[in-house]
Short mmCIF file of C-alpha atoms in Angstrom, two decimals:
data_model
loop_
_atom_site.label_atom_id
_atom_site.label_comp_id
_atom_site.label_asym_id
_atom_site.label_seq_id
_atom_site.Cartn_x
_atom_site.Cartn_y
_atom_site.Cartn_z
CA UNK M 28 -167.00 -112.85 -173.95
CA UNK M 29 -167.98 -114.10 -177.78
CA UNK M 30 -171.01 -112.73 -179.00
CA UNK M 31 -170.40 -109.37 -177.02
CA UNK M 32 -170.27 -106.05 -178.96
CA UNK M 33 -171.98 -106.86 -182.12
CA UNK M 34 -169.91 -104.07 -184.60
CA UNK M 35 -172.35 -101.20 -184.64
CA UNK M 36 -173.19 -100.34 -188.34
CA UNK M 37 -173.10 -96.85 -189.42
CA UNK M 38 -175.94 -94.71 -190.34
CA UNK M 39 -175.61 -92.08 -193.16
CA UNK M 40 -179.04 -90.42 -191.30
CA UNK M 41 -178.53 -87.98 -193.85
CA UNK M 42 -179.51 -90.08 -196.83
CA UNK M 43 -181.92 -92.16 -194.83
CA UNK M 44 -183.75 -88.89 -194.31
CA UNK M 45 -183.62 -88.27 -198.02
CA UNK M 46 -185.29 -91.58 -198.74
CA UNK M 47 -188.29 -90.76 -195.77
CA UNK M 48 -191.72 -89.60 -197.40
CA UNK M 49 -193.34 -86.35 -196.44
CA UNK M 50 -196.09 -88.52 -195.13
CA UNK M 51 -193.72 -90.70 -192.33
CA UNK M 52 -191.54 -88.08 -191.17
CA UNK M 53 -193.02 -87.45 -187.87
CA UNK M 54 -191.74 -91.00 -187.41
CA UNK M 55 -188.45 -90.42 -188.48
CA UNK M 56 -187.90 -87.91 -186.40
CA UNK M 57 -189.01 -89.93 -183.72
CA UNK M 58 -186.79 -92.84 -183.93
CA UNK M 59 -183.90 -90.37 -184.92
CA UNK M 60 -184.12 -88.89 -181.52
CA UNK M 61 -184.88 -92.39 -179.86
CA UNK M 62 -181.37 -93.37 -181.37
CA UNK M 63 -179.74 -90.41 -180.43
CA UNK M 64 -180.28 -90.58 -176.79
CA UNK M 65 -179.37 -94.21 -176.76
CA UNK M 66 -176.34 -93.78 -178.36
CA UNK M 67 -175.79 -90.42 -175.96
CA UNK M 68 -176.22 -93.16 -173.20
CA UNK M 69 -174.10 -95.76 -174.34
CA UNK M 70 -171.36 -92.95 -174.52
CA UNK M 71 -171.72 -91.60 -171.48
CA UNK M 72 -170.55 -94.78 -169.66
CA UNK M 73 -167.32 -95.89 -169.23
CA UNK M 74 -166.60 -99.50 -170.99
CA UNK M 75 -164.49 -100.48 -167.99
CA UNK M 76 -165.61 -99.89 -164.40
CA UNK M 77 -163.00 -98.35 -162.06
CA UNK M 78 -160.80 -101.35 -161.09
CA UNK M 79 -160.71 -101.87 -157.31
CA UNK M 80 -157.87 -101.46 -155.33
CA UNK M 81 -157.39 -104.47 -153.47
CA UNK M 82 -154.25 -103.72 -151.58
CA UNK M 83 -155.46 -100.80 -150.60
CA UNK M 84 -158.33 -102.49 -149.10
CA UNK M 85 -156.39 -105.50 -147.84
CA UNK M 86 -154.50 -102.41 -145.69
CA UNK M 87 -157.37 -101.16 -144.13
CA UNK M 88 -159.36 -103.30 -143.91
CA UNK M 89 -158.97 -105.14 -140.03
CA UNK M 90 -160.94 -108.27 -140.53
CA UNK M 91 -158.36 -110.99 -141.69
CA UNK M 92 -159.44 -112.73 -145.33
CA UNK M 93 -162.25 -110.65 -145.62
CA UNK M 94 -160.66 -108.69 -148.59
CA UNK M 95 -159.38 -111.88 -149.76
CA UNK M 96 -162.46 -113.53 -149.40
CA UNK M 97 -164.20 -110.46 -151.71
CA UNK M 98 -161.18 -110.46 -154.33
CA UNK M 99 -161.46 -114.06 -155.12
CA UNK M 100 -165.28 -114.11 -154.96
CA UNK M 101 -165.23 -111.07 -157.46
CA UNK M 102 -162.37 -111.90 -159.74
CA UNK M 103 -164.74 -114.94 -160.42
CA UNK M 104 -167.93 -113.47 -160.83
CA UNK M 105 -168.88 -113.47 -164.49
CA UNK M 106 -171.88 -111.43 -164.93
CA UNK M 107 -174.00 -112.55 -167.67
CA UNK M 108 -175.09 -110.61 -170.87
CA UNK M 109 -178.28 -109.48 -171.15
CA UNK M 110 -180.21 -111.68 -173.78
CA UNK M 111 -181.53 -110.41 -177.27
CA UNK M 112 -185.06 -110.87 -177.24
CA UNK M 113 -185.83 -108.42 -180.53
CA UNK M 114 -183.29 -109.35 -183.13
CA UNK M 115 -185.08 -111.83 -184.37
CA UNK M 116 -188.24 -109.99 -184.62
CA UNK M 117 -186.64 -107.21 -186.11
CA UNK M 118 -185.46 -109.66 -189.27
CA UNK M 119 -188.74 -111.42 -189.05
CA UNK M 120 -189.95 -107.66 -189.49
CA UNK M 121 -187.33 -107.42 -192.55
CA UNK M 122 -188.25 -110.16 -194.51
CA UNK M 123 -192.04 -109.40 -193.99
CA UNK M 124 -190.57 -105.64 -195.03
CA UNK M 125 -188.70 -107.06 -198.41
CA UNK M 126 -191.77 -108.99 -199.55
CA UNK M 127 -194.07 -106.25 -199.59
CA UNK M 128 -191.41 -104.58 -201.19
CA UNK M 129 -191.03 -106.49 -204.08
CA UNK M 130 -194.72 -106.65 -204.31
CA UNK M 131 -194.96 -102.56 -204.25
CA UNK M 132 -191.99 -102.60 -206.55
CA UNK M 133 -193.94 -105.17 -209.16
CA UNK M 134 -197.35 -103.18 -208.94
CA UNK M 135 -195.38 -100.06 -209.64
CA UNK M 136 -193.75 -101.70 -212.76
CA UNK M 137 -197.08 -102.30 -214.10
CA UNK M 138 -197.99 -99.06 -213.20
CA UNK M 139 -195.55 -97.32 -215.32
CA UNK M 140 -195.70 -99.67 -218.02
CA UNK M 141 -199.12 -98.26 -218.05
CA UNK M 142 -198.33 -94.68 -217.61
CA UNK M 143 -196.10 -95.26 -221.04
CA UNK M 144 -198.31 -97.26 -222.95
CA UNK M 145 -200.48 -94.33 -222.41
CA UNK M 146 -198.00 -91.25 -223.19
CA UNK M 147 -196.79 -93.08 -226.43
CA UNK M 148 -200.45 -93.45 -227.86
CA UNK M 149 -200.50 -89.39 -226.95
CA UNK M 150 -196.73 -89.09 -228.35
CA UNK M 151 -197.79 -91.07 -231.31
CA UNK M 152 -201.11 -89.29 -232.25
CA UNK M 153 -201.38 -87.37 -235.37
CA UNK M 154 -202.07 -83.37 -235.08
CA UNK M 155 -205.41 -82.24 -234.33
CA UNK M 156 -205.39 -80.18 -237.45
CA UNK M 157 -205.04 -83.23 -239.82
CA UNK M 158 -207.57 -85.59 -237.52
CA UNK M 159 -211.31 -86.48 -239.14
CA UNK M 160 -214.22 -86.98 -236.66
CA UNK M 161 -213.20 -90.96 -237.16
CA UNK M 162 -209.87 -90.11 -236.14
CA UNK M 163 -210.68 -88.42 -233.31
CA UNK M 164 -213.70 -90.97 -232.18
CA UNK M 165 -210.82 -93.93 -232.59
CA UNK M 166 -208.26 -92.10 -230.23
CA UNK M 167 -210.84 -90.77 -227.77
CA UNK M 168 -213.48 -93.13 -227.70
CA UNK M 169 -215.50 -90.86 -225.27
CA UNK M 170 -215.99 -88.44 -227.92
CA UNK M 171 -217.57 -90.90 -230.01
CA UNK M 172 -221.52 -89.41 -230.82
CA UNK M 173 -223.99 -92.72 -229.99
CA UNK M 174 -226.76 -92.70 -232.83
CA UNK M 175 -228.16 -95.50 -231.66
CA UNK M 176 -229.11 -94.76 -228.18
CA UNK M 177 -229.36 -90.36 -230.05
CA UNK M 178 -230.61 -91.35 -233.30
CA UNK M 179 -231.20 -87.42 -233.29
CA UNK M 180 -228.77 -84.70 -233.64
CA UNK M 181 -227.30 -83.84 -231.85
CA UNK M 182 -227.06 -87.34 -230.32
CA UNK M 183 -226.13 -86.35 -226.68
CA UNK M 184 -228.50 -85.06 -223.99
CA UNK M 185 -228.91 -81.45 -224.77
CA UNK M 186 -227.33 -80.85 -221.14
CA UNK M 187 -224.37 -81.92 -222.59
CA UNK M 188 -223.71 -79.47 -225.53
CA UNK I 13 -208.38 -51.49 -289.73
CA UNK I 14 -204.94 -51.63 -287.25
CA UNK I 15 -204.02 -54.88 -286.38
CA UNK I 16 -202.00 -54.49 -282.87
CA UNK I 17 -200.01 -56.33 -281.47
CA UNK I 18 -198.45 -55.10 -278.15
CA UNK I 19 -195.42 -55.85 -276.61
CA UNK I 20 -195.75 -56.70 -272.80
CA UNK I 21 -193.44 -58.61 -270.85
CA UNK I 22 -195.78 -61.76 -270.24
CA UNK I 23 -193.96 -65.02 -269.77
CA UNK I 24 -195.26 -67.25 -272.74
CA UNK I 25 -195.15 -66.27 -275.65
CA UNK I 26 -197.91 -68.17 -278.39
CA UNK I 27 -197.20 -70.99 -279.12
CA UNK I 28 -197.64 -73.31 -282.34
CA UNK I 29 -198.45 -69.94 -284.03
CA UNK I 30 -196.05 -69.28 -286.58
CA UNK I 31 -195.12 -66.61 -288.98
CA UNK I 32 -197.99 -66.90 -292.37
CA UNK I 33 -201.39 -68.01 -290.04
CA UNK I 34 -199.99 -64.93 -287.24
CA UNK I 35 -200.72 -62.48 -290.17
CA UNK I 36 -203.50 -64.23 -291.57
CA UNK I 37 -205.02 -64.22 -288.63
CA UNK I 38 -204.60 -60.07 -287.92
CA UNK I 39 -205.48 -59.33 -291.63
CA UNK I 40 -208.96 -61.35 -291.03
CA UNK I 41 -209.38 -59.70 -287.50
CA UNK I 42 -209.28 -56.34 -289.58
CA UNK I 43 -211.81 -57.33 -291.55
CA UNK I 44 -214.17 -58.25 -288.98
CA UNK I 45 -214.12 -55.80 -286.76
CA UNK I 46 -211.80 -53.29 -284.98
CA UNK I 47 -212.47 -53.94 -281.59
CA UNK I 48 -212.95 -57.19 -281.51
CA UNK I 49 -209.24 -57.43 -283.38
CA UNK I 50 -207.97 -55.13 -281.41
CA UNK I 51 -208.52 -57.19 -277.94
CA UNK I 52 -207.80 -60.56 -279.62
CA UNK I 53 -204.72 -59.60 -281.30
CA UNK I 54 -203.38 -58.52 -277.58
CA UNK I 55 -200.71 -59.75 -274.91
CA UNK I 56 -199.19 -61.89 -277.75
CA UNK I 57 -195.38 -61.34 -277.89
CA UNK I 58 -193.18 -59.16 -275.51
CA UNK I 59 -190.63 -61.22 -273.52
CA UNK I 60 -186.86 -60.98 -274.88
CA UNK I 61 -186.68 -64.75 -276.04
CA UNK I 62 -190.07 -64.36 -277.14
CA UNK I 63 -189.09 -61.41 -279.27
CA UNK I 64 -186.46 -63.42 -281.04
CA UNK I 65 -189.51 -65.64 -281.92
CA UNK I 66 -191.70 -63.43 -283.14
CA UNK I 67 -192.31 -63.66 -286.61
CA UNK I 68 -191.23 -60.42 -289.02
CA UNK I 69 -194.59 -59.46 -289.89
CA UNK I 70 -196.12 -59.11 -286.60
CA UNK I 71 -193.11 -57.00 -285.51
CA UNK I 72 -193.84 -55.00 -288.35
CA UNK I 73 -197.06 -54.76 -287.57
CA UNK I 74 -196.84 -53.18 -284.21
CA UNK I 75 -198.74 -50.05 -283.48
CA UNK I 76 -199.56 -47.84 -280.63
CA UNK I 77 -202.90 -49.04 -278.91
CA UNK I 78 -205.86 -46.31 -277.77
CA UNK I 79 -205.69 -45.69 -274.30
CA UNK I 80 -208.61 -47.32 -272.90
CA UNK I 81 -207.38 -50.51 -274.48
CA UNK I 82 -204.30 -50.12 -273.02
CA UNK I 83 -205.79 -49.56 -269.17
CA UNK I 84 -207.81 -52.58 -270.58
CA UNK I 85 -204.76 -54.76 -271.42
CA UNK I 86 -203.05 -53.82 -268.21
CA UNK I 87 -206.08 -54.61 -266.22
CA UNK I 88 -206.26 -58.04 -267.51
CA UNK I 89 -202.19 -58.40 -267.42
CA UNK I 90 -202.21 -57.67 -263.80
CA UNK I 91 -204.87 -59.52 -263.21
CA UNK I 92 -203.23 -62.90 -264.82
CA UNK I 93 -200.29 -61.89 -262.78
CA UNK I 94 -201.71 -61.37 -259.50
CA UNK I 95 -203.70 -65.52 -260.22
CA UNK I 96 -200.56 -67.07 -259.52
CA UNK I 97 -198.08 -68.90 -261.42
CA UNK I 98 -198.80 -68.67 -264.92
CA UNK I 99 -197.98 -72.02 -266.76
CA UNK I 100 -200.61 -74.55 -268.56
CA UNK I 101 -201.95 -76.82 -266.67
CA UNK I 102 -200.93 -75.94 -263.16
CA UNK I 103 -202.97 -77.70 -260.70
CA UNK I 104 -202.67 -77.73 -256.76
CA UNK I 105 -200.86 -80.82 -255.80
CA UNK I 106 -202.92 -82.25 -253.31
CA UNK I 107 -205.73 -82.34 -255.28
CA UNK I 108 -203.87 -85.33 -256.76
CA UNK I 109 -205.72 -87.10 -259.59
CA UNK I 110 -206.32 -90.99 -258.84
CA UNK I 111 -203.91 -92.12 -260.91
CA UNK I 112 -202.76 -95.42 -259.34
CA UNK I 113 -204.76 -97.27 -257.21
CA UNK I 114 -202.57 -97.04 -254.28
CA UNK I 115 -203.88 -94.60 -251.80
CA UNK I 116 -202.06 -92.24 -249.59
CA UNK I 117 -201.94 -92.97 -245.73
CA UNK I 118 -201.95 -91.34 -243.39
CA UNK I 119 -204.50 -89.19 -245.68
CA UNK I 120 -203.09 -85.94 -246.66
CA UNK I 121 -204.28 -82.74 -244.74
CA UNK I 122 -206.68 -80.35 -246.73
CA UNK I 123 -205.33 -77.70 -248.32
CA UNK I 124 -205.12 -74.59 -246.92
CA UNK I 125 -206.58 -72.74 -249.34
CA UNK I 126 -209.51 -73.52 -251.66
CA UNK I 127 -209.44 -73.41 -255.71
CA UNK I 128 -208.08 -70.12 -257.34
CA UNK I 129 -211.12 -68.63 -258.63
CA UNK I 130 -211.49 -65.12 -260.71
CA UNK I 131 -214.20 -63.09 -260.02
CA UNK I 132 -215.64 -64.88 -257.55
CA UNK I 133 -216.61 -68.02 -258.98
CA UNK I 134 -215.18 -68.26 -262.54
CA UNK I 135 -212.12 -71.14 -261.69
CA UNK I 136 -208.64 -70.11 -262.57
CA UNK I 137 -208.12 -73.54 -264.33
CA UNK I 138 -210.08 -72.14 -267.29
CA UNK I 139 -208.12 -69.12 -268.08
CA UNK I 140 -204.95 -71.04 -267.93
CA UNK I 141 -206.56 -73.58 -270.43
CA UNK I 142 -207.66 -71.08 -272.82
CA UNK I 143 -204.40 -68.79 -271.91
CA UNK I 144 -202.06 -70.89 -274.74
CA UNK I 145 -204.56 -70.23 -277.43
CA UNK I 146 -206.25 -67.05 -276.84
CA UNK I 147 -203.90 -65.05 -274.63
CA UNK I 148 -205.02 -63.22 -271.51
CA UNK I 149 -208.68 -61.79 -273.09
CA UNK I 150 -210.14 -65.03 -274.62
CA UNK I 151 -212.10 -66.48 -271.32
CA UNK I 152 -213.75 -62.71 -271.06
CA UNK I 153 -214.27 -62.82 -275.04
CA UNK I 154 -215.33 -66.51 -274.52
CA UNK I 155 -218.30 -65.17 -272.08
CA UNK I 156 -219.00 -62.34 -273.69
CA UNK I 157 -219.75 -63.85 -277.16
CA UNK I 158 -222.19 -66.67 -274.63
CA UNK I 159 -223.94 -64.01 -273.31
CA UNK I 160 -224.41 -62.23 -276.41
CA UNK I 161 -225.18 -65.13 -277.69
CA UNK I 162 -228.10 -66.42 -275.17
CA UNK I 163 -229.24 -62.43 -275.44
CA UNK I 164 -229.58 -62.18 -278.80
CA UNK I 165 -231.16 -65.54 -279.80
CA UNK I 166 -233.54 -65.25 -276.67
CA UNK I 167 -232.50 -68.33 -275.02
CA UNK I 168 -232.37 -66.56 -271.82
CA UNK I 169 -235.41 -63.69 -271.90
CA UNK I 170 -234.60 -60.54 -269.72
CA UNK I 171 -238.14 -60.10 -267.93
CA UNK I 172 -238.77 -58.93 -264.51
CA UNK I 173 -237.36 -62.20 -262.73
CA UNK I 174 -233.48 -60.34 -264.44
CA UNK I 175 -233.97 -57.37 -262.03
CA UNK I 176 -235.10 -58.59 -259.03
CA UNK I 177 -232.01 -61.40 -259.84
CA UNK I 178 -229.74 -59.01 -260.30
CA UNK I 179 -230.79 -56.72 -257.12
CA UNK I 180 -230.62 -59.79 -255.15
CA UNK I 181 -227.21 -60.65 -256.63
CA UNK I 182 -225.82 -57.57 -255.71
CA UNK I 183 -227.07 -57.13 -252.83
CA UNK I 184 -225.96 -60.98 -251.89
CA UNK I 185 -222.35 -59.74 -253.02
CA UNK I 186 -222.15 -56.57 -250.86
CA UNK I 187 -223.04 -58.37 -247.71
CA UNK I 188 -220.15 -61.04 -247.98
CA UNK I 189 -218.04 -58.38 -249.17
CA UNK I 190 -218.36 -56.75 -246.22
CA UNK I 191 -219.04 -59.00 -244.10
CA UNK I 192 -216.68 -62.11 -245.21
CA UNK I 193 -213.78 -62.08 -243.92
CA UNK I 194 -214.66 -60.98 -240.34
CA UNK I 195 -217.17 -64.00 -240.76
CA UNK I 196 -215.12 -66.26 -241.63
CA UNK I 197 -212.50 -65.13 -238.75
CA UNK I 198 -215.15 -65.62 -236.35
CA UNK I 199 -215.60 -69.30 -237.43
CA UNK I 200 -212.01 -69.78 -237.80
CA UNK I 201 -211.69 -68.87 -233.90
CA UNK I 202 -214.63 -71.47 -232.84
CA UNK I 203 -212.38 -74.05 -234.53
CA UNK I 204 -209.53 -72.87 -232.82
CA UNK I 205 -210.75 -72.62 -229.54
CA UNK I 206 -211.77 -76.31 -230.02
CA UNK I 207 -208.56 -77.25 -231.25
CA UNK I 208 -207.01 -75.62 -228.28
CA UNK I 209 -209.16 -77.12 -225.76
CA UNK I 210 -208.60 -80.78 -226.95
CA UNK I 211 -204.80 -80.07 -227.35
CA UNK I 212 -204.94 -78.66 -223.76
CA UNK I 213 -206.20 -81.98 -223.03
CA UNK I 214 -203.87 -84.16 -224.74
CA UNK I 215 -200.69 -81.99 -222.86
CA UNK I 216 -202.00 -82.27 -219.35
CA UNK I 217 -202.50 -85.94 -220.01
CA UNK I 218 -199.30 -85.67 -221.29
CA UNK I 219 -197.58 -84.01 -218.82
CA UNK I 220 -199.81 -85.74 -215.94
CA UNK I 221 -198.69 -89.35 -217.04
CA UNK I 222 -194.94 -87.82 -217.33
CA UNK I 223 -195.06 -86.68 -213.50
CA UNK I 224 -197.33 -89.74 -212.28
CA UNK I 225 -193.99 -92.20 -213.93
CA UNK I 226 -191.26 -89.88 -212.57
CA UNK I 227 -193.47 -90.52 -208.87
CA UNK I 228 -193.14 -94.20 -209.35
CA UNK I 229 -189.43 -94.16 -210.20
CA UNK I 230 -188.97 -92.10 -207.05
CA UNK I 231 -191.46 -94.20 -204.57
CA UNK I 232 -189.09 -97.04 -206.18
CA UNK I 233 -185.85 -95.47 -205.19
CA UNK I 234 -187.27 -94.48 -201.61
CA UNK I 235 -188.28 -98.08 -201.21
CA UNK I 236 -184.59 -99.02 -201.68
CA UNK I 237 -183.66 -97.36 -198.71
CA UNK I 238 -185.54 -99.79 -196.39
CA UNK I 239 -182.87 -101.74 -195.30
CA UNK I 240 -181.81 -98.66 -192.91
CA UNK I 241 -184.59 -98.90 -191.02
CA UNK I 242 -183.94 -101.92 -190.07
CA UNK I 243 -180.30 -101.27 -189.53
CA UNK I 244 -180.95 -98.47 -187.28
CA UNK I 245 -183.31 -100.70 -185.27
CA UNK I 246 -180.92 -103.05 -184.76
CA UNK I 247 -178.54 -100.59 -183.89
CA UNK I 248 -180.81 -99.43 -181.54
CA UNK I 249 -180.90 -102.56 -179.77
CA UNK I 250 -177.33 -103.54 -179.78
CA UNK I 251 -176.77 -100.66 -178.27
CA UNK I 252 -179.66 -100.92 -175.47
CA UNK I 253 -177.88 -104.26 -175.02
CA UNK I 254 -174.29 -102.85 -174.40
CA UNK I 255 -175.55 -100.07 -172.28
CA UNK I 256 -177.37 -102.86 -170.07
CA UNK I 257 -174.49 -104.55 -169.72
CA UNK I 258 -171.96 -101.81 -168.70
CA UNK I 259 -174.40 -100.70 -166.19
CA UNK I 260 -174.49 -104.31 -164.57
CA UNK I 261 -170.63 -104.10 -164.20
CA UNK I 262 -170.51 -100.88 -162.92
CA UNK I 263 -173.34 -102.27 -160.44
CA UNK I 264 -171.23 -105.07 -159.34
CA UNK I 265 -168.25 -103.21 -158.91
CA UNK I 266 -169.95 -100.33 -157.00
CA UNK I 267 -171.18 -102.22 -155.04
CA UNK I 268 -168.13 -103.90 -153.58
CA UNK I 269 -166.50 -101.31 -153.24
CA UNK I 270 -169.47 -99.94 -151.06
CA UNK I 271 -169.25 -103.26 -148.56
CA UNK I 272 -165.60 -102.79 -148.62
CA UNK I 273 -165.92 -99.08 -147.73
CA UNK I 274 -168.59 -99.62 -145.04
CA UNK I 275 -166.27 -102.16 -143.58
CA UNK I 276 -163.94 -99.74 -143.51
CA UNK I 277 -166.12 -96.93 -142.08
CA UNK I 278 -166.68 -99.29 -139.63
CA UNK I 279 -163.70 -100.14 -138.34
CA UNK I 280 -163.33 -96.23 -137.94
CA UNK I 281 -166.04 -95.27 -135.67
CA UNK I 282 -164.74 -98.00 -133.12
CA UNK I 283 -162.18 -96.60 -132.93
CA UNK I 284 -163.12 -93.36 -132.52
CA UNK I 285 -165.73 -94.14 -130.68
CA UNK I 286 -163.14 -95.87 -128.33
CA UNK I 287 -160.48 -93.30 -128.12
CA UNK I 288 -163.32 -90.81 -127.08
CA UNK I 289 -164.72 -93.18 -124.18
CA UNK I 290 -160.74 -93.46 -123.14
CA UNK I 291 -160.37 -89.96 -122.52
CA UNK I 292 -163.45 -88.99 -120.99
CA UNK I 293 -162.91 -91.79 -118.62
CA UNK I 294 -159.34 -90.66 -117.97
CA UNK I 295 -160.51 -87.05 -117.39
CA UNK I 296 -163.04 -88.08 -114.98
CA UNK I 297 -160.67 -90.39 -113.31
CA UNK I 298 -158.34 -87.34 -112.88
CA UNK I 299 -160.56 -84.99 -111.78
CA UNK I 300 -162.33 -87.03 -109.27
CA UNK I 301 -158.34 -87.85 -107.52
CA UNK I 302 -158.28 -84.04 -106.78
CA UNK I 303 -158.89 -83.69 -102.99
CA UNK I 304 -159.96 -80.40 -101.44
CA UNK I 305 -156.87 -80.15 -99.75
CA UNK I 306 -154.87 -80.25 -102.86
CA UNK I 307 -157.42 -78.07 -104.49
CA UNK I 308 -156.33 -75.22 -101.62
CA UNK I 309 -153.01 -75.48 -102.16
CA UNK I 310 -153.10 -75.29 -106.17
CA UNK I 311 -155.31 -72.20 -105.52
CA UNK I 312 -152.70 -70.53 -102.97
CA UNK I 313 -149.62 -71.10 -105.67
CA UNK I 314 -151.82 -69.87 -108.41
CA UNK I 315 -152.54 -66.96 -106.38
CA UNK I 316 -148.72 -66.16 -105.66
CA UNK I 317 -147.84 -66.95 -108.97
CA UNK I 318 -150.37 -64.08 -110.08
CA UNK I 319 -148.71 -61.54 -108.00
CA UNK I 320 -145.60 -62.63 -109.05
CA UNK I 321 -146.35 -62.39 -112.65
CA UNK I 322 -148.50 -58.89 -112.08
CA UNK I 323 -144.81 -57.29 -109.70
CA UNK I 324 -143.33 -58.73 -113.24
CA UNK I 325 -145.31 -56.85 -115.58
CA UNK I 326 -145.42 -53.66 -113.70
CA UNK I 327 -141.82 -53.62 -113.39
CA UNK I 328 -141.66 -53.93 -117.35
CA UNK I 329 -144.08 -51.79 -117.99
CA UNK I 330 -142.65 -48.74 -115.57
CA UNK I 331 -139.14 -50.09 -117.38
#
């Protein structure tokens, strides 16, 4: 029987559960438990059914070749496997799973590339106490006074002082 | 009259002046007036190197001051000590002169402090110009002789304008006496509260951007841990798949071994069934063969058997 008892891979459910956001756990839990009383299942059955004894029956039973007739009928019976109709959707699910992966991972990059661009103009910024008004206008360009659109002091709307 | 020349322990001692024109110069201070020789002959000598210097005649002429010159001299010695470092031509350093035409970047911070001034607006640079040449009294000498000067030749005229100038100035100085410093604080803390605020500012962006890249890092590590998912649901359905099958087995195999049984079963209530119908018929056969006359005579022995059995147990129990 090839293809039969596909090795079952283990779970470290203990670091998976590390790796779960605060925002999916409810799932998590819920597939945890869906797992655990399938795998509760599979181990409460026996692998091998109780093996009939024929002899036993060919005894007592009255009705010549019946028993026979039932061994030999059994013995050949080959009782197929039940097919695997969500394998393949759960590694079409995968791949589909990798790619936006890659894409989260990417935008994330950028992100932090960002976030340090950022933090070294901060890190590289001289102290307040030896910053002019051009200074300051050329590392915060909101504080920047508009004479143009002001041409009055104090050049911002006086709801802004 | 006295020329005097006091010994104090100032730093530097005159320079360029040597023995002849140091006693040429008393002897004509004598002549012209006491006072005025008196304060210009002062603060000359007095260190120990300097002493070694000192030329013979000036030593010799050494003399015990008055006392209010003295409280005089020690005013103005204290008061040149108290300016700051004595030495010709000290000047702050980043008030640098544009000597090159390279220029500094980034642009050097203010300094702290403003100018040394004495007296409120006289700068100190002047006093330590004139210091080499006319010791510690010449700037005061220096405007003393201008004002006398300007008073006496009526370039400035002292009319009513002087006193309402000088109530004014006074008045002007008491207030920032007073009031200065706790002015000034109060400015100082505007600028420091604005300081603080955009400093505030720059460290929660600071820390903000820290946290929001530590938050990526992590999302990154907790996407890493996909491929679990998918392993469990796999899992899951191998397993679903195994527990299927087992259960088809155990199906098959039940359920021969339920026709088998049955057969079995079967076979069991025939015979039963058979044995049962046997004996009631054989009972009923043997009843029915009893005739009445046999009947009488089984109830005739039973009844002698009876008495027999009671004479039996009456004779064992008497016994």
């Amino acid at each position: 029987m090839a293809g039969r008892r596909v090795a079952l891979k283990a779970i470290d459910w203990v670091a998976f559960a590390e790796r779960v956001p605060p925002n999916q756990r409810g799932m998590f839990n819920a597939l945890k438990t869906r797992s655990d009383g399938i795998s509760a299942k599979l181990a409460s059955l026996p692998e091998k059914p109780v093996a009939i004894d024929w002899n036993f029956y060919r005894s007592a039973v009255a009705k010549a070749g019946m028993v026979d007739e039932f061994e030999k009928k059994f013995k050949a019976l080959q009782i197929p496997e039940p097919t695997d109709t969500q394998t393949s959707n759960i590694n079409a699910q995968e791949a589909e799973a990798n790619k936006s992966a890659q894409a989260y991972i990417e935008g994330s990059k950028a992100r932090i590339a960002e976030y340090e661009e950022k933090l070294a103009k901060f890190k590289n910024m001289i102290p307040f106490d030896q910053m002019t008004i051009e200074d300051l206008n050329s590392v915060f360009p909101e504080t920047k006074l508009d004479k143009v659109k002001h041409p009055y002091w104090p050049h911002k709307p006086i709801a802004e002082l | 009259m006295l020329a005097v020349c006091v010994c104090r322990c100032t730093q530097c001692p005159l320079e360029g002046v040597d023995s002849t024109s140091a006693s040429v110069l008393s002897r004509c201070f004598t002549r012209i007036s006491p006072v005025s020789a008196i304060l210009a002959a002062l603060c000359r000598e007095g260190h120990r190197e300097a002493e070694t210097r000192v030329p013979r005649c000036c030593r010799n002429l050494v003399l015990h001051p008055s006392d209010m010159l003295s409280r005089l001299v020690f005013v103005s010695a204290s008061a040149l000590k108290s300016s700051g470092p004595i030495g010709a031509g000290v000047v702050h350093a980043s008030r640098c002169l544009h000597t090159s035409s390279q220029s500094l970047a980034p642009v050097p911070p203010l300094p702290e402090k403003g100018g040394k001034v004495r007296h409120g607006i006289i700068p100190e640079e002047l006093f330590q110009l004139l210091y080499p040449k006319t010791g510690v009294t010449g700037p005061y000498m220096l405007g003393a002789g201008l004002l006398l000067y300007m008073l006496s030749k009526e370039i400035y005229v002292i009319n009513h304008e002087t006193f309402a100038a000088a109530s004014i100035g006074a008045v002007i100085i008491y207030g920032v006496k007073k009031f200065g410093p706790s002015v000034g604080a109060f400015a100082d803390k505007l600028n420091e509260e604005k300081v603080a605020k955009a400093q505030e500012v720059k460290d929660v962006a600071m820390s903000s951007l820290t946290q929001a890249i530590d938050d990526e890092k992590k999302e990154q590590w907790r996407v890493e841990g996909r491929a679990m998912l998918f392993d469990a649901k796999r899992n899951n359905v191998a397993m679903l798949l195994e527990t299927n099958y087992r259960e088809r087995l155990h199906m098959v195999t039940n359920d021969v071994k339920r026709r088998l049984d049955y057969q079995i079963a079967l076979q069991d209530l025939n015979h039963r069934l058979e044995q049962e119908h046997m004996i009631n018929w054989v009972e009923k056969s043997v009843i029915s063969s009893i005739t009445p006359q046999q009947e009488k005579e089984s109830i005739a022995k039973c009844i002698t058997d009876l008495k027999a059995l009671a004479k039996a147990t009456q004779a064992k129990a008497t016994a």
